C-alpha atoms as a printed R data frame, in Angstrom:
    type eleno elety resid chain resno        x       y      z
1   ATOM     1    CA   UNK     A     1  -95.686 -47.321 20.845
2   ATOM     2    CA   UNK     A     2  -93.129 -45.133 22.300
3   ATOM     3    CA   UNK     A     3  -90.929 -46.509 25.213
4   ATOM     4    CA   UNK     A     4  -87.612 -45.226 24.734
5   ATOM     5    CA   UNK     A     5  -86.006 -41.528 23.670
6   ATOM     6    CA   UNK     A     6  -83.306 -40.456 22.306
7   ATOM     7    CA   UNK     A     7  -82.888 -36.836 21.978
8   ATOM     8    CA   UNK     A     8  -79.805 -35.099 19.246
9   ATOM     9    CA   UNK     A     9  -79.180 -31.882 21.426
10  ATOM    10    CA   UNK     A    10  -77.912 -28.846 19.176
11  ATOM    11    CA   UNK     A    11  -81.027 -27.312 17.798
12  ATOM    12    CA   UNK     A    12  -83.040 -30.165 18.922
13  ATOM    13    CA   UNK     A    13  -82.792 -30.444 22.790
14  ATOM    14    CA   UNK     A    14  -81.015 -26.797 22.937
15  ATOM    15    CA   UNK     A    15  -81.127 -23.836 21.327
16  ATOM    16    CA   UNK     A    16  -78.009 -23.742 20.274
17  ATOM    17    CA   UNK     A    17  -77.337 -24.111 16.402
18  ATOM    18    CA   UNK     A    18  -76.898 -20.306 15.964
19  ATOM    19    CA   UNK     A    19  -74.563 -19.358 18.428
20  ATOM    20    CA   UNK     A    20  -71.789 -21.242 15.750
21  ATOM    21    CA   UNK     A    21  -72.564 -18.238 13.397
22  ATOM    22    CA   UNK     A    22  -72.458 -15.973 16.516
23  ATOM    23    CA   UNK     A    23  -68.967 -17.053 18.176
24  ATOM    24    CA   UNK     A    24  -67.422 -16.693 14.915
25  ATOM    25    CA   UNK     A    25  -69.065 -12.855 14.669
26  ATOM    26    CA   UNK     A    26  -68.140 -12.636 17.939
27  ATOM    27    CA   UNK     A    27  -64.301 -13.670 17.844
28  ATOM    28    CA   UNK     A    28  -64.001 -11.493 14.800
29  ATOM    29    CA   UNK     A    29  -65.543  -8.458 16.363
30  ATOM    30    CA   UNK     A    30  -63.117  -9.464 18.903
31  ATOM    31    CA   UNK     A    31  -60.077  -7.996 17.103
32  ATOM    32    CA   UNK     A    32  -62.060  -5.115 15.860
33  ATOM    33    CA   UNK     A    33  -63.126  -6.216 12.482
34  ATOM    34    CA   UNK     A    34  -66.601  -6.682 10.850
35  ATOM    35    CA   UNK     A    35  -67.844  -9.751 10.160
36  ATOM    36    CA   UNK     A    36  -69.677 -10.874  7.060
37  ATOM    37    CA   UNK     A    37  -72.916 -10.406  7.173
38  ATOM    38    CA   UNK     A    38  -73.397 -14.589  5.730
39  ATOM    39    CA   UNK     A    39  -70.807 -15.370  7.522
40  ATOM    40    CA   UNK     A    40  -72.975 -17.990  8.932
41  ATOM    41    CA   UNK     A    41  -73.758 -19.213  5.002
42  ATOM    42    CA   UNK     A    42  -70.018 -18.930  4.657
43  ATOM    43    CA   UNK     A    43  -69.067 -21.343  7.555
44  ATOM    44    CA   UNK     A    44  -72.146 -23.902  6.802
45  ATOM    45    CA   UNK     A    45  -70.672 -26.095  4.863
46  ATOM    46    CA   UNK     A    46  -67.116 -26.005  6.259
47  ATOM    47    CA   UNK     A    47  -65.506 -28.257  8.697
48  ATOM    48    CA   UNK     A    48  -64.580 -27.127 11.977
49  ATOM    49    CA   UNK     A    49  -60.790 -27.081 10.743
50  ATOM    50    CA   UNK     A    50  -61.489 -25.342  7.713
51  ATOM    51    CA   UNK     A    51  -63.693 -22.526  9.030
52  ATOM    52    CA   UNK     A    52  -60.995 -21.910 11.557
53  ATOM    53    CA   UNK     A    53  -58.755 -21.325  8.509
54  ATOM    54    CA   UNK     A    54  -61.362 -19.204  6.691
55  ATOM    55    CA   UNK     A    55  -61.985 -16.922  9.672
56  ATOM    56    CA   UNK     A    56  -57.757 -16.373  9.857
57  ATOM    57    CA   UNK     A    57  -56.891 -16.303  6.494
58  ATOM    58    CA   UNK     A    58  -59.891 -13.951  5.730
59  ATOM    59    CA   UNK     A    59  -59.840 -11.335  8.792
60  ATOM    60    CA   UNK     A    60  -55.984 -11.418  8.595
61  ATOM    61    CA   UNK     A    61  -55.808 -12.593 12.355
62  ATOM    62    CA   UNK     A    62  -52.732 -12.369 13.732
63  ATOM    63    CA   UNK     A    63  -52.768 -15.627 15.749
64  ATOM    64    CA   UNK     A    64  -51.690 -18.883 14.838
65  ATOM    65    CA   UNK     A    65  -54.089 -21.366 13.220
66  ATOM    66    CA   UNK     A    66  -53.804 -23.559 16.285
67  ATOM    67    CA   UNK     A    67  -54.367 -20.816 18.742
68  ATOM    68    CA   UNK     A    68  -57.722 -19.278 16.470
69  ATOM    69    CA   UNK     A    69  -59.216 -22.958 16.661
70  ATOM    70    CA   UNK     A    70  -58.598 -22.932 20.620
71  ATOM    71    CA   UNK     A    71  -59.747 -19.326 21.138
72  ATOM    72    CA   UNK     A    72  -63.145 -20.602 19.350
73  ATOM    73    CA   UNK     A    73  -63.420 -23.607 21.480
74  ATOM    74    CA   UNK     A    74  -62.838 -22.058 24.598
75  ATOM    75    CA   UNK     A    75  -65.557 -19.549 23.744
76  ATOM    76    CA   UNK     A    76  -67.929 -22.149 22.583
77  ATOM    77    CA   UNK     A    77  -67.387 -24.126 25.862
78  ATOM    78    CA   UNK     A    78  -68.207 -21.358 28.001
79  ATOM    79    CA   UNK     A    79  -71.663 -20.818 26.077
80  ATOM    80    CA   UNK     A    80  -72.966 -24.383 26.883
81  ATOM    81    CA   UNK     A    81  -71.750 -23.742 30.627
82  ATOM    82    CA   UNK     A    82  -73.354 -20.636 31.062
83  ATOM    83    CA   UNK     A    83  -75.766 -19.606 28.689
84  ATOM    84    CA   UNK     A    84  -77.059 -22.444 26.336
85  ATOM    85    CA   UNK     A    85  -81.073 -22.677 26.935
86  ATOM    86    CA   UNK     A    86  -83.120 -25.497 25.935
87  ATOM    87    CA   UNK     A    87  -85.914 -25.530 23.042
88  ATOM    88    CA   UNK     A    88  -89.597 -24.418 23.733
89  ATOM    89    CA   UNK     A    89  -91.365 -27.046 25.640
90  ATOM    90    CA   UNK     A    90  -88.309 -29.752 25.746
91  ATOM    91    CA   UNK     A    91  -88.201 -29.504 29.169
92  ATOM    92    CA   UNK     A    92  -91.556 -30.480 30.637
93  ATOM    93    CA   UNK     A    93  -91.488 -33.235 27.586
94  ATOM    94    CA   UNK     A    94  -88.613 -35.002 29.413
95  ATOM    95    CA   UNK     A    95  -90.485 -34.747 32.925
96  ATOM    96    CA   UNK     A    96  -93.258 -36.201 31.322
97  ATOM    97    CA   UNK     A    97  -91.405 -39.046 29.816
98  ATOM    98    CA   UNK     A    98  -89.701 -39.567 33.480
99  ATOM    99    CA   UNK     A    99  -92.981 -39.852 35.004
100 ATOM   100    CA   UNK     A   100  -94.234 -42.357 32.857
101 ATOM   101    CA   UNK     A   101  -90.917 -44.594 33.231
102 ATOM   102    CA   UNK     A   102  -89.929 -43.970 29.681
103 ATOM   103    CA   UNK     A   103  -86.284 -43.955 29.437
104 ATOM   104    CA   UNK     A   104  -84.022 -41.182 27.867
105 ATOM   105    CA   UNK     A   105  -80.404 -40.785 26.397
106 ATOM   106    CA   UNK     A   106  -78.953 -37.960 24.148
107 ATOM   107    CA   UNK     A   107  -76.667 -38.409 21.009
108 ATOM   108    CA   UNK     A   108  -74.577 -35.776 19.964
109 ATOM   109    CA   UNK     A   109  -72.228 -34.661 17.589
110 ATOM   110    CA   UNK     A   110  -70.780 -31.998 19.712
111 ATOM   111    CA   UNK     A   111  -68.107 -32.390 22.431
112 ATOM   112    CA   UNK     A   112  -69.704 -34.113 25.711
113 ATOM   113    CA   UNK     A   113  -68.203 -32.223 27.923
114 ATOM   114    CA   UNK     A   114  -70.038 -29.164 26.765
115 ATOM   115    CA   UNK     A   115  -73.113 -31.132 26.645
116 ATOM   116    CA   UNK     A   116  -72.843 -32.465 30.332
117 ATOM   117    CA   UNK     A   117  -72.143 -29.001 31.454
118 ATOM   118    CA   UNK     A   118  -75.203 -27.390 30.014
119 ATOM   119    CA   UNK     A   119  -77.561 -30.603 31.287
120 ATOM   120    CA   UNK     A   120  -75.849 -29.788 35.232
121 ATOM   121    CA   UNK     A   121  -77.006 -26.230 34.907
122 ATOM   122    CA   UNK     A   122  -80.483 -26.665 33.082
123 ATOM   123    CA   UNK     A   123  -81.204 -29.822 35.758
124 ATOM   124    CA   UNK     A   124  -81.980 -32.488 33.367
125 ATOM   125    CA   UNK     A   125  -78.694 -34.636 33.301
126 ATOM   126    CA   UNK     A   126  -80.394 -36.435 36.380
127 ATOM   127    CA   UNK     A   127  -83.212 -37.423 33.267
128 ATOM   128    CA   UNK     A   128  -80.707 -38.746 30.955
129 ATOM   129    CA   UNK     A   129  -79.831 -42.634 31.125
130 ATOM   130    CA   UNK     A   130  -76.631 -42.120 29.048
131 ATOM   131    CA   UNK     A   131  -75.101 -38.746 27.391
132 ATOM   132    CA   UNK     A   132  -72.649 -40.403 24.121
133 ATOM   133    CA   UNK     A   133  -70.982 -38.187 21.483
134 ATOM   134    CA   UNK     A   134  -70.207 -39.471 18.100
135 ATOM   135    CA   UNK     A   135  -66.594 -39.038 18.832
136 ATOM   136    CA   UNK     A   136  -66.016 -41.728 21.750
137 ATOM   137    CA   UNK     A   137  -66.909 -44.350 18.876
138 ATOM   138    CA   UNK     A   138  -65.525 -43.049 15.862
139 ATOM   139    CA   UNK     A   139  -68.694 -42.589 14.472
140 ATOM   140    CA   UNK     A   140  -71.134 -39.914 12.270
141 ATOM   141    CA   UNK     A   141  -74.819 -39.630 12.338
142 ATOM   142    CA   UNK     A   142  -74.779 -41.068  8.937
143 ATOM   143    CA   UNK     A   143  -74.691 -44.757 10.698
144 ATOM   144    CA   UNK     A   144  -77.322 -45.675 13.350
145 ATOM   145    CA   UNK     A   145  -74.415 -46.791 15.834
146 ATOM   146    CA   UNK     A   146  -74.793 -43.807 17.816
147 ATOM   147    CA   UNK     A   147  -78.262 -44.069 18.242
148 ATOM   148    CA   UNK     A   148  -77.491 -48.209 19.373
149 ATOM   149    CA   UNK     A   149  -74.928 -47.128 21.363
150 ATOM   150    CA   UNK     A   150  -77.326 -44.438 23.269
151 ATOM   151    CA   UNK     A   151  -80.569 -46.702 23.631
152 ATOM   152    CA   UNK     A   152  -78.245 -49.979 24.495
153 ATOM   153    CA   UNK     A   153  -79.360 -50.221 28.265
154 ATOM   154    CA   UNK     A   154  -83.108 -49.596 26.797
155 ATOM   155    CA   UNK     A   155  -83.856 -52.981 26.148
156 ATOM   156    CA   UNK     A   156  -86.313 -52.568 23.571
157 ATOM   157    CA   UNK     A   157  -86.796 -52.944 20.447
158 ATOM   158    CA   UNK     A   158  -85.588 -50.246 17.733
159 ATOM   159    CA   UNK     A   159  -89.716 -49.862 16.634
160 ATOM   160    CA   UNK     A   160  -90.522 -48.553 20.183
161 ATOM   161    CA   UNK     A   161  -87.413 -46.224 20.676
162 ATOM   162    CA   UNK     A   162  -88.456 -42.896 19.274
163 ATOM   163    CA   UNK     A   163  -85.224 -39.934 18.010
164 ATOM   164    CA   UNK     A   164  -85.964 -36.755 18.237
165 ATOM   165    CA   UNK     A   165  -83.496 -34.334 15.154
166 ATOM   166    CA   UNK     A   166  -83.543 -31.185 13.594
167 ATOM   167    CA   UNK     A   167  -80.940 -32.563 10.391
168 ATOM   168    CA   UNK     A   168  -82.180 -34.414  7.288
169 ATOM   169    CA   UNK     A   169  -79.200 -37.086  7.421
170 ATOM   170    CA   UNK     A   170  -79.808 -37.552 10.668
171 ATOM   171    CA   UNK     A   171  -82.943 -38.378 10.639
172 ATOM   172    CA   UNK     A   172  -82.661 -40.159  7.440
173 ATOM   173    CA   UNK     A   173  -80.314 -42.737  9.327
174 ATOM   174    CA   UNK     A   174  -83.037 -43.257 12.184
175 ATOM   175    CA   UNK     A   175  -85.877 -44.152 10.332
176 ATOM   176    CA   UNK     A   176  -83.525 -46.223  7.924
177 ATOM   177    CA   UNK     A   177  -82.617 -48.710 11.056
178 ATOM   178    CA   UNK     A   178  -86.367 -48.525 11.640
179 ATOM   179    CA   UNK     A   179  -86.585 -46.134 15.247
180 ATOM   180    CA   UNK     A   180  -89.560 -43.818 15.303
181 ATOM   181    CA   UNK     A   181  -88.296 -40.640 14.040
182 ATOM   182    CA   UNK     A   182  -89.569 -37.111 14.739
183 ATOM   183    CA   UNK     A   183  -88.058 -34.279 13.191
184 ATOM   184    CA   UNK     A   184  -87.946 -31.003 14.963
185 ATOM   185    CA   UNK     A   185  -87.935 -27.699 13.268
186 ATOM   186    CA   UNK     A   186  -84.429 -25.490 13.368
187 ATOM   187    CA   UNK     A   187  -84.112 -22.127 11.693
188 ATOM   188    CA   UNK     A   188  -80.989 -22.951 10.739
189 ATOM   189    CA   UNK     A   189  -81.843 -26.028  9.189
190 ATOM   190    CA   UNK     A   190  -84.882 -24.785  7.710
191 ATOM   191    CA   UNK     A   191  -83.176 -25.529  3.717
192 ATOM   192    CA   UNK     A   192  -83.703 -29.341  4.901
193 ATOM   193    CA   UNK     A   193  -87.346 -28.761  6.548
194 ATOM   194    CA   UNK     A   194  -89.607 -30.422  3.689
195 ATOM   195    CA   UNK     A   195  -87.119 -33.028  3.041
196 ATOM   196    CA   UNK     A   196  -87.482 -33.496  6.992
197 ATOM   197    CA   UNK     A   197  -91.462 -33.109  6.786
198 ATOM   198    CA   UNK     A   198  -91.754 -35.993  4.219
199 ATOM   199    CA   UNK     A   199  -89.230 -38.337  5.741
200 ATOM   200    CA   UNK     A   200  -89.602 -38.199  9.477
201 ATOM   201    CA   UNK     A   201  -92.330 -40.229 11.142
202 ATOM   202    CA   UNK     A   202  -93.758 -36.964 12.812
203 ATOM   203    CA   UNK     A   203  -92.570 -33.357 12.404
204 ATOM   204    CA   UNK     A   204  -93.032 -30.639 15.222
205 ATOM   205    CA   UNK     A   205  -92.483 -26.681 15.199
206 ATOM   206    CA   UNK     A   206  -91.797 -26.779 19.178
207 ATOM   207    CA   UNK     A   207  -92.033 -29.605 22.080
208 ATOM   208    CA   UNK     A   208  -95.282 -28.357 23.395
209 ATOM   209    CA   UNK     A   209  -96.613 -29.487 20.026
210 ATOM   210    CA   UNK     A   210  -95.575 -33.275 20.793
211 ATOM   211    CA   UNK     A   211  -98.488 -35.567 22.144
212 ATOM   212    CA   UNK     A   212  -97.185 -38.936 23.270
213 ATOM   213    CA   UNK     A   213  -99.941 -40.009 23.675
214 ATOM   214    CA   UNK     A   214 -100.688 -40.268 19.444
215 ATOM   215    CA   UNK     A   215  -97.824 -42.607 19.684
C-alpha cells in the first residue's frame, strides 16, 4: 500500500526533458547559425561540460567556454521560472495524495533552485515535504540515497513509499532498494520505455492514468 511519494521532476513531474535539445537550438540560433537537426541525439549522451564544448567548438562561437556554459544556464533557469509546465494529470494526482494525508517529496538531478522556482509559480511547492537535488549529497540516481534522503521525514517503510521516473537507471535503483516503482512515459526517453515497462512495478502514459487506489 502506498503512503509515501516521491516524484523525479524532469519529464516526470514537468514537462521539461526537451527544452535541453531546445536551449541548445535556441542559443545557437542565437548567433545566427543553424542547428543540427539531431542535435538533441548529439547532446544525449554528453555531459553538461562536454556538450557545452561541442556546441562551441562546433558552431565556432566566439565566446569563451566558461561564458557558453553560463549563457546556457542562465537560459535554462529562466525556463523553469517562467515557462516550465507540469505533465498531464500530475497536478490533481498530488492534490489527491494531499487530501488523503499521503506525504510527498521530489528528487532531482537538476539544480534546486530551478526546481523551487517552477513549484512557486505552478503552486505545488506548498505539497512538497522536502525538494533535494542529487548535488547537496554528492550523489547520482544510480544509489537509492537520494530517494532516503527525500522520504527521511516519511517514516515508513521503503515497501509503502512509491517513486514516480521516466529513466531506466533510475528506476532500476528504486525497485532495487525495494520502493514501489512506477515508471512514467517520456518521449525522450522512449529508447528505455520497454526496459522501463518490464522493470517498474507499474508503467503509465500520463498521471490521469494512475489509480491509487490499485495500490
Amino acid at each position: 500500500m502506498i503512503k509515501g511519494v516521491i516524484f523525479d521532476v524532469d519529464g516526470t513531474l514537468l514537462d521539461t526533458m526537451w527544452i535541453w535539445d531546445g536551449i541548445a537550438s535556441r542559443y545557437i540560433e542565437s548567433f545566427g547559425k543553424k542547428p543540427e537537426d539531431d542535435i538533441g541525439d548529439k547532446l544525449y549522451s554528453l555531459s553538461y561540460g562536454e556538450a557545452m564544448k561541442y556546441i562551441k567548438d562546433t558552431y565556432n562561437i566566439e565566446r569563451s567556454l566558461e561564458q557558453v556554459a553560463a549563457d546556457v544556464k542562465e537560459m535554462v533557469r529562466k525556463f523553469y521560472e517562467k515557462e516550465s509546465m507540469p505533465k498531464k494529470g500530475v497536478v490533481e494526482l498530488i492534490k489527491k495524495l494531499n487530501d488523503r494525508g499521503i506525504p510527498m517529496a521530489a528528487a532531482t538531478s537538476n539544480e534546486k533552485d530551478y526546481i523551487i522556482k517552477a513549484f512557486e509559480r505552478l503552486g505545488i511547492l506548498r505539497y512538497f515535504r522536502k525538494v533535494v537535488n542529487c548535488g547537496e549529497y554528492n550523489t547520482t540516481k544510480s544509489s537509492p540515497e537520494i530517494y532516503m534522503h527525500a522520504s527521511e521525514d516519511f517514516n515508513l517503510p521503503v515497501e509503502n513509499i512509491a517513486v514516480f521516473e521516466d529513466a531506466f537507471y533510475a528506476v532500476k535503483t528504486a525497485k532495487d532498494a525495494g520502493y514501489i516503482t512506477i515508471g512514467v512515459a517520456e518521449p525522450t526517453a522512449k529508447r528505455e520505455e520497454q526496459e522501463i515497462r518490464k522493470y517498474a512495478d507499474a508503467f503509465i502514459n500520463d498521471f490521469d492514468e494512475f489509480n491509487l487506489d490499485d495500490f
